[in-house]
Tab-separated table of C-alpha atoms in Angstrom:
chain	number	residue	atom	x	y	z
A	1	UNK	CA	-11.242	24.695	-13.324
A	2	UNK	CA	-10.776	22.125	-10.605
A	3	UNK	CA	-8.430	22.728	-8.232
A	4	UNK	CA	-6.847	19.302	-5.531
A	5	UNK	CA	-6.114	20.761	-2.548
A	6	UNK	CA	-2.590	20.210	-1.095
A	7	UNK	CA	-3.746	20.117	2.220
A	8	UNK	CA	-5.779	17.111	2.049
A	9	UNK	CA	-3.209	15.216	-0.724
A	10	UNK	CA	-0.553	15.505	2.357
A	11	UNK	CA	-3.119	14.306	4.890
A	12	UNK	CA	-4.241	11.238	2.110
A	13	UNK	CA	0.124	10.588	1.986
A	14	UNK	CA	0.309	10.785	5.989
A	15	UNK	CA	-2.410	8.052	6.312
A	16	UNK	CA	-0.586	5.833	3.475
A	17	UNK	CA	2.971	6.118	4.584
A	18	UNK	CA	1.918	6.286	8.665
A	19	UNK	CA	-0.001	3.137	8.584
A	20	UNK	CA	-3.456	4.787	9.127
A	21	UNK	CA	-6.069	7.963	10.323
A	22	UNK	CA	-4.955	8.126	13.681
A	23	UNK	CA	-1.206	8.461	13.411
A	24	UNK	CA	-1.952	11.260	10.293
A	25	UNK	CA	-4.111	12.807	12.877
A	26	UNK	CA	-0.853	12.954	15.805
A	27	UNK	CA	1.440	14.054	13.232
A	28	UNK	CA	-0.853	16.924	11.543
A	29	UNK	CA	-2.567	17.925	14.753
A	30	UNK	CA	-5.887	16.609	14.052
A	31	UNK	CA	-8.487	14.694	15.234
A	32	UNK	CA	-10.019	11.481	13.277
A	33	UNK	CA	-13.150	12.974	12.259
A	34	UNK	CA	-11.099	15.487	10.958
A	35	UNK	CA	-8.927	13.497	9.031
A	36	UNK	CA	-11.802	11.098	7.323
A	37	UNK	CA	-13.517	14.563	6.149
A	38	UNK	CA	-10.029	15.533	4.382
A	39	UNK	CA	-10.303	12.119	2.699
A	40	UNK	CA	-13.913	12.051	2.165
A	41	UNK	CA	-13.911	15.576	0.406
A	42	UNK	CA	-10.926	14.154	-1.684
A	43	UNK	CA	-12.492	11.107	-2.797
A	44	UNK	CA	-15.421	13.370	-3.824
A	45	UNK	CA	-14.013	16.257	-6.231
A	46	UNK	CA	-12.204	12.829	-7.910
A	47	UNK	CA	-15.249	10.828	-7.921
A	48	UNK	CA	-13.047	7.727	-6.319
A	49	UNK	CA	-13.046	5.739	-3.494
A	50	UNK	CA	-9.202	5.696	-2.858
A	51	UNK	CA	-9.278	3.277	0.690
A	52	UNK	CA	-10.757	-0.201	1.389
A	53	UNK	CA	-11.531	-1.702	4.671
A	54	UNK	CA	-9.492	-4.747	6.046
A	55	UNK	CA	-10.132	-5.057	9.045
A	56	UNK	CA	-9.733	-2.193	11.604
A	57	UNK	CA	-7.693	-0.387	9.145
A	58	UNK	CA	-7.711	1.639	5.875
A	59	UNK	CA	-5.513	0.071	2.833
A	60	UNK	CA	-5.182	2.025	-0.264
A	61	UNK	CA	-7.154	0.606	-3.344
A	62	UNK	CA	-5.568	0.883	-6.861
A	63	UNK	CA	-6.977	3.932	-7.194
A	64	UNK	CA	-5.305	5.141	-4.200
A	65	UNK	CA	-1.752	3.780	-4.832
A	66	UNK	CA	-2.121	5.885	-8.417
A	67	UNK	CA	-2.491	8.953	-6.704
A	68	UNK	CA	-0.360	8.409	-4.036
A	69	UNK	CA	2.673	8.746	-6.418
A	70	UNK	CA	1.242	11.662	-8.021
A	71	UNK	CA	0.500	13.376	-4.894
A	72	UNK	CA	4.003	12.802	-3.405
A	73	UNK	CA	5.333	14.763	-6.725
A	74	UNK	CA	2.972	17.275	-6.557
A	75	UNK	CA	4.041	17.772	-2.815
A	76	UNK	CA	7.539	18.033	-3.448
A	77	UNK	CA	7.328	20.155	-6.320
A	78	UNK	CA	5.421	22.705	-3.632
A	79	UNK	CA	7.897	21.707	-1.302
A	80	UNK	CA	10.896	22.413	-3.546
A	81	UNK	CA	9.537	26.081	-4.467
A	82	UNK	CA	9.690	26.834	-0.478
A	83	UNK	CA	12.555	25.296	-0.063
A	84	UNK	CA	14.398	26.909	-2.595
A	85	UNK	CA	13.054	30.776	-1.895
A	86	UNK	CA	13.902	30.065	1.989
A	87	UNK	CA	16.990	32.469	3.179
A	88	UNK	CA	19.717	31.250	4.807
A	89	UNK	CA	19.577	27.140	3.274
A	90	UNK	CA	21.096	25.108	5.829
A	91	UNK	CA	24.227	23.334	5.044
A	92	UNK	CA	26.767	20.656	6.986
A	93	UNK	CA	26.791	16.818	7.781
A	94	UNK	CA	24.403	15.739	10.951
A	95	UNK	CA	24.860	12.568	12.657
A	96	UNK	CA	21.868	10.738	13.690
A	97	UNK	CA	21.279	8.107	16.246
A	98	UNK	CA	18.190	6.192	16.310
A	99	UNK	CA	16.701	2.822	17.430
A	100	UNK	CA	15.932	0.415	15.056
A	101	UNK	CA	12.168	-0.062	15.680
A	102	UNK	CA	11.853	3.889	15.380
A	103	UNK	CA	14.137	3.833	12.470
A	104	UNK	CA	11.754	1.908	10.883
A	105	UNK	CA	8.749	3.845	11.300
A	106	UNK	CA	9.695	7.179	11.408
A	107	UNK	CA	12.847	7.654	8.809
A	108	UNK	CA	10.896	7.190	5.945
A	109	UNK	CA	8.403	10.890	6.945
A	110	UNK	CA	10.989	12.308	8.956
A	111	UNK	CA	14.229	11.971	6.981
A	112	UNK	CA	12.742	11.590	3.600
A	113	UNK	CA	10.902	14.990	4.025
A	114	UNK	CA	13.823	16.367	5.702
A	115	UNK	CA	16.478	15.589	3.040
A	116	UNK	CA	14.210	16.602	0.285
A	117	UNK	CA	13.887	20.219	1.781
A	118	UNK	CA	17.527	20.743	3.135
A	119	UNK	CA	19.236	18.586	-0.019
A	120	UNK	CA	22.495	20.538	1.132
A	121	UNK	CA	22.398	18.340	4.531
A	122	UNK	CA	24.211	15.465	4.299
A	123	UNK	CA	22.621	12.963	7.294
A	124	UNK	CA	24.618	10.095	8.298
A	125	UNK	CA	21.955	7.682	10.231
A	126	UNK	CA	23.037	4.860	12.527
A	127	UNK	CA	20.134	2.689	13.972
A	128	UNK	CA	21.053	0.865	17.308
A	129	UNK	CA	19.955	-0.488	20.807
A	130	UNK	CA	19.566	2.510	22.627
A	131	UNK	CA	21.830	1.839	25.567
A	132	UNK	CA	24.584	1.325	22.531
A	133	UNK	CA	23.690	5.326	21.363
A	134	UNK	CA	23.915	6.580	24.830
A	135	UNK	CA	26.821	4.483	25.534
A	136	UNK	CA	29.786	6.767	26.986
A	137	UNK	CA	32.111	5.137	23.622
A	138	UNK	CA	29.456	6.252	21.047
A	139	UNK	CA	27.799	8.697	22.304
A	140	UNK	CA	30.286	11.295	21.108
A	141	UNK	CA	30.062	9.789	17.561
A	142	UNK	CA	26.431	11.910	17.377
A	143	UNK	CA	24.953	15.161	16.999
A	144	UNK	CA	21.569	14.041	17.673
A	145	UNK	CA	20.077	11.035	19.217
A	146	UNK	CA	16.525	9.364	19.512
A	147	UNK	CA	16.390	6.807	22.656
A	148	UNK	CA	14.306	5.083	25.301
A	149	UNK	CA	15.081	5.453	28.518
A	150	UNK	CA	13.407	3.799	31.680
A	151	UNK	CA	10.941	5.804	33.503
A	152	UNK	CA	12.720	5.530	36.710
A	153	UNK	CA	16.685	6.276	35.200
A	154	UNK	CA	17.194	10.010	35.404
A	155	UNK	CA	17.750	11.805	31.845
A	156	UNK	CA	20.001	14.366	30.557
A	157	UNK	CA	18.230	15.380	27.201
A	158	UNK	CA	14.823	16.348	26.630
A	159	UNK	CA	11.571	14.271	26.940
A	160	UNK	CA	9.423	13.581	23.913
A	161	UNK	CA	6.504	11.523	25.471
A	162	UNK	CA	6.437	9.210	27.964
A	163	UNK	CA	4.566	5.784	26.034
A	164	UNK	CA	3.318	2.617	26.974
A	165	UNK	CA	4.931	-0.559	26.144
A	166	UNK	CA	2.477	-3.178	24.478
A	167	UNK	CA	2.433	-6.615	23.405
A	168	UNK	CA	2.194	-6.939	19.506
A	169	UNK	CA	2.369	-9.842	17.368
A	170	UNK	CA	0.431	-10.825	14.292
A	171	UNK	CA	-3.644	-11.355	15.646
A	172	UNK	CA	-3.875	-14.663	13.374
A	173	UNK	CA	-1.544	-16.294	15.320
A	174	UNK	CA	-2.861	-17.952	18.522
A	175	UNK	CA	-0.982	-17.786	21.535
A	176	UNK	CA	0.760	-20.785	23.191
A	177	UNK	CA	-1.793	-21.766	25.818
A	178	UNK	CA	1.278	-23.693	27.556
A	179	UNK	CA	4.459	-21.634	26.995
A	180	UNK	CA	4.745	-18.067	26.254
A	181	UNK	CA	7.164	-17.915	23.101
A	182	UNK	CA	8.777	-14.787	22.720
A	183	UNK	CA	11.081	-12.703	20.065
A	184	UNK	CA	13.042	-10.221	20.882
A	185	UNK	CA	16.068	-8.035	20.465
A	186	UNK	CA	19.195	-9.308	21.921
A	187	UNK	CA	20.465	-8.316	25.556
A	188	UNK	CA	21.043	-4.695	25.986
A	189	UNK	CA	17.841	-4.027	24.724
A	190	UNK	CA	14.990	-2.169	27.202
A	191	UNK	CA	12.446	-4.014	25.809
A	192	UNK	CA	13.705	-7.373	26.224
A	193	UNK	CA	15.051	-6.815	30.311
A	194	UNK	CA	11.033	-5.276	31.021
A	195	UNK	CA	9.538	-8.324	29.426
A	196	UNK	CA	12.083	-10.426	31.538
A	197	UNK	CA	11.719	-8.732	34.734
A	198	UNK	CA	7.690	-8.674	34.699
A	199	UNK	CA	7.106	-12.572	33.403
A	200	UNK	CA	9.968	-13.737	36.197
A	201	UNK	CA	6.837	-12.123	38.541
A	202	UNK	CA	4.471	-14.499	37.709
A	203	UNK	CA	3.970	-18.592	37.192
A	204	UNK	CA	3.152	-18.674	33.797
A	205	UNK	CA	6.074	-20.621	31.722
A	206	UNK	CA	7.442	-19.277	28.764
A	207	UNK	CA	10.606	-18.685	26.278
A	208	UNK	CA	12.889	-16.359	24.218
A	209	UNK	CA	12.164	-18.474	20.715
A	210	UNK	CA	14.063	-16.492	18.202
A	211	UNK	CA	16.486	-13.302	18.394
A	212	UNK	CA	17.513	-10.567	16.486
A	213	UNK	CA	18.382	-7.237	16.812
A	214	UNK	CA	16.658	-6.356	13.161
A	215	UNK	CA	12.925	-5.408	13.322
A	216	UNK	CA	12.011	-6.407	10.043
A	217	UNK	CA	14.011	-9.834	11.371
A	218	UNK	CA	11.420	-9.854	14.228
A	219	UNK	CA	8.317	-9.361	12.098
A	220	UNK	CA	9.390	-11.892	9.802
A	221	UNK	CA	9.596	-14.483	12.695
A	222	UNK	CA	6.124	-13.285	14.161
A	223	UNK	CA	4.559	-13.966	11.176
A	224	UNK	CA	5.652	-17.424	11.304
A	225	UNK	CA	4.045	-18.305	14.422
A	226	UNK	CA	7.458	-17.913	16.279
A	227	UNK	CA	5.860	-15.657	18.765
A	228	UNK	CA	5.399	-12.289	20.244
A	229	UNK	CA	7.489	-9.183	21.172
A	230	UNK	CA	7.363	-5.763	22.743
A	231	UNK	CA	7.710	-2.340	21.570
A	232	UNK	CA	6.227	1.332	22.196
A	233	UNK	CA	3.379	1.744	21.541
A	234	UNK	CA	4.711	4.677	19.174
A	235	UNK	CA	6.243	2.602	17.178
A	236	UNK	CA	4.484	-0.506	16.985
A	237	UNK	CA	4.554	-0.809	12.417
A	238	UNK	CA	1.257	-1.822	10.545
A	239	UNK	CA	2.660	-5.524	9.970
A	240	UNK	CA	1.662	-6.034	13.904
A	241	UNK	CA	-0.996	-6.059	15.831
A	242	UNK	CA	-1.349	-4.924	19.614
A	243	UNK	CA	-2.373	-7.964	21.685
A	244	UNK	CA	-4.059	-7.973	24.692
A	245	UNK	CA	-4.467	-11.421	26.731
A	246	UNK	CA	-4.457	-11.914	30.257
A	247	UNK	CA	-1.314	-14.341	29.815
A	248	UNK	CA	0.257	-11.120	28.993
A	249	UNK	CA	0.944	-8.815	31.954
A	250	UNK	CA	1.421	-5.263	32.035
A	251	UNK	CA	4.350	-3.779	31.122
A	252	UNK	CA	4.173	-0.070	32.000
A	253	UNK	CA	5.562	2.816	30.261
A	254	UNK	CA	9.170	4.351	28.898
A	255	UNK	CA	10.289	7.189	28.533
A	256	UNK	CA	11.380	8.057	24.293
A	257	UNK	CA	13.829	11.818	24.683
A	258	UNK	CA	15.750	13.446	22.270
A	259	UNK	CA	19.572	14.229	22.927
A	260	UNK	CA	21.204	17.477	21.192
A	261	UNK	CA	24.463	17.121	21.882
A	262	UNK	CA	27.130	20.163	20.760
A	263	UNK	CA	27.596	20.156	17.177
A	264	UNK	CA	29.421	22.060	14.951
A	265	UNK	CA	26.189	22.893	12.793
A	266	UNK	CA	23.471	23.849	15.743
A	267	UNK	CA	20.911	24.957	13.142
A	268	UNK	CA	20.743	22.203	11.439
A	269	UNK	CA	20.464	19.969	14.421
A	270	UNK	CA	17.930	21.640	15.530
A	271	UNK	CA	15.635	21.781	12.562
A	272	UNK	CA	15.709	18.317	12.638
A	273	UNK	CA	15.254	17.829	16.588
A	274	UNK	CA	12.057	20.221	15.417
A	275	UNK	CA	11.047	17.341	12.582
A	276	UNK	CA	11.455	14.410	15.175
A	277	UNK	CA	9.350	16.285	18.109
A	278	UNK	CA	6.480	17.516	15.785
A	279	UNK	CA	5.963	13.342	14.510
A	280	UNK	CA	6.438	11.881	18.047
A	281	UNK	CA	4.616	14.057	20.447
């Protein structure tokens, strides 16, 4: 009797809902080559290639998308028998903080899995500018918050990873040769002041084109040739490539940390806080 192994199904759903091998390798702790011999034994016992090539990256086929609904039931049904023979279920309401570009990358593995394992959790999720989470109004409104902070800015909760910041855009657009158009989040946001500060140190002209404080807003204008933003490189989302030019200077690194403030359900917080650090660092 043939027998899938679970182990490699949640490695084949990492790569589909991360975006890729590498960032299912940082979240499970392995290594590429590791990863493609998960998915090649896979693809083997079924007889099916599951991924194609476009370009640098791996995109399910229709083979792939078939089993990547039946994997993510067979996952949770494992899941669910854990969950539900754990002692001591966790229980309460947790208030989450989190920046939108984040938001978008990580809620879908972090809070997904999370709510499907603690279903007696009730998470209230507010996605913001990071200076508005930390702010000293709305900062008590949170149990837990996800934020970037600038390297050189002292911090009072824990740090995750220190990342770059990198250009992306969509690689099929060609760059302004004359002016530099750029889309970003509105003012407030740490991305937008270090793009600022670093093109104001050079002669090279350029222009804020479109804004919105929505990253699905600012993929949406990159794809129509509107221009090109900045984000960690953490969360820079499949739709985007990272662009490197030598119109485009340097733009160093920030610091992404994880504030636990007091809460009135500490376990919970902090199984959560455990879910966030394990898929960032």
């Amino acid at each position: 009797m043939k027998q899938l192994s679970l182990d490699n199904l949640r490695t084949f759903v990492g790569i589909i809902e991360l975006g890729g091998y590498s960032k299912a390798g940082e979240l499970l702790g392995r290594s590429q080559p590791a990863i493609s011999l998960q998915i090649k034994k896979l693809e083997n016992q079924l007889g099916k290639k599951l991924f194609d090539k476009v370009g640098q990256r791996h995109q399910a086929n229709a083979d792939g998308q078939w089993l990547y609904e039946q994997a993510k039931q067979m996952l949770a049904i494992n899941d669910d028998i854990f969950r539900r023979l754990e002692d001591g279920q966790l229980r309460g309401r947790l208030r989450l903080g989190i920046p939108g570009e984040f938001a978008t990358r990580l809620l879908p593995s972090i809070v997904g899995e999370f709510s499907v394992r603690y279903p007696d959790v009730s998470l209230d999720v507010t996605s913001a500018l990071s200076r508005q989470l930390l702010s000293a109004n709305n900062r008590k409104d949170f149990d837990l918050i996800l934020a970037l902070v600038n390297p050189e800015d002292p911090i009072e909760g824990e740090l995750l990873i220190e990342d770059e910041l990198v250009w992306v855009g969509d690689a099929k657009q060609l760059l302004n040769s004359s002016n530099l158009s750029l889309v970003l989040a509105p003012d407030g946001c740490v991305y937008r002041s270090r793009v600022i500060q670093r093109l104001k140190q050079q002669t090279n002209a350029w222009k804020i084109s479109y804004t919105n404080a929505d990253l699905y807003g600012l993929i949406a204008a990159i794809k129509q040739g509107l221009g090109v933003t900045v984000l960690a490189k953490s969360s820079v989302p499949p739709e985007l490539d990272i662009l490197k030019n030598k119109r485009l200077p340097a733009l160093g690194k920030i610091k992404i940390c994880l504030f636990n403030q007091d809460t009135q359900h500490p376990q919970v917080s902090k199984t959560l806080s455990d879910y966030i650090r394990s898929r960032i660092t």
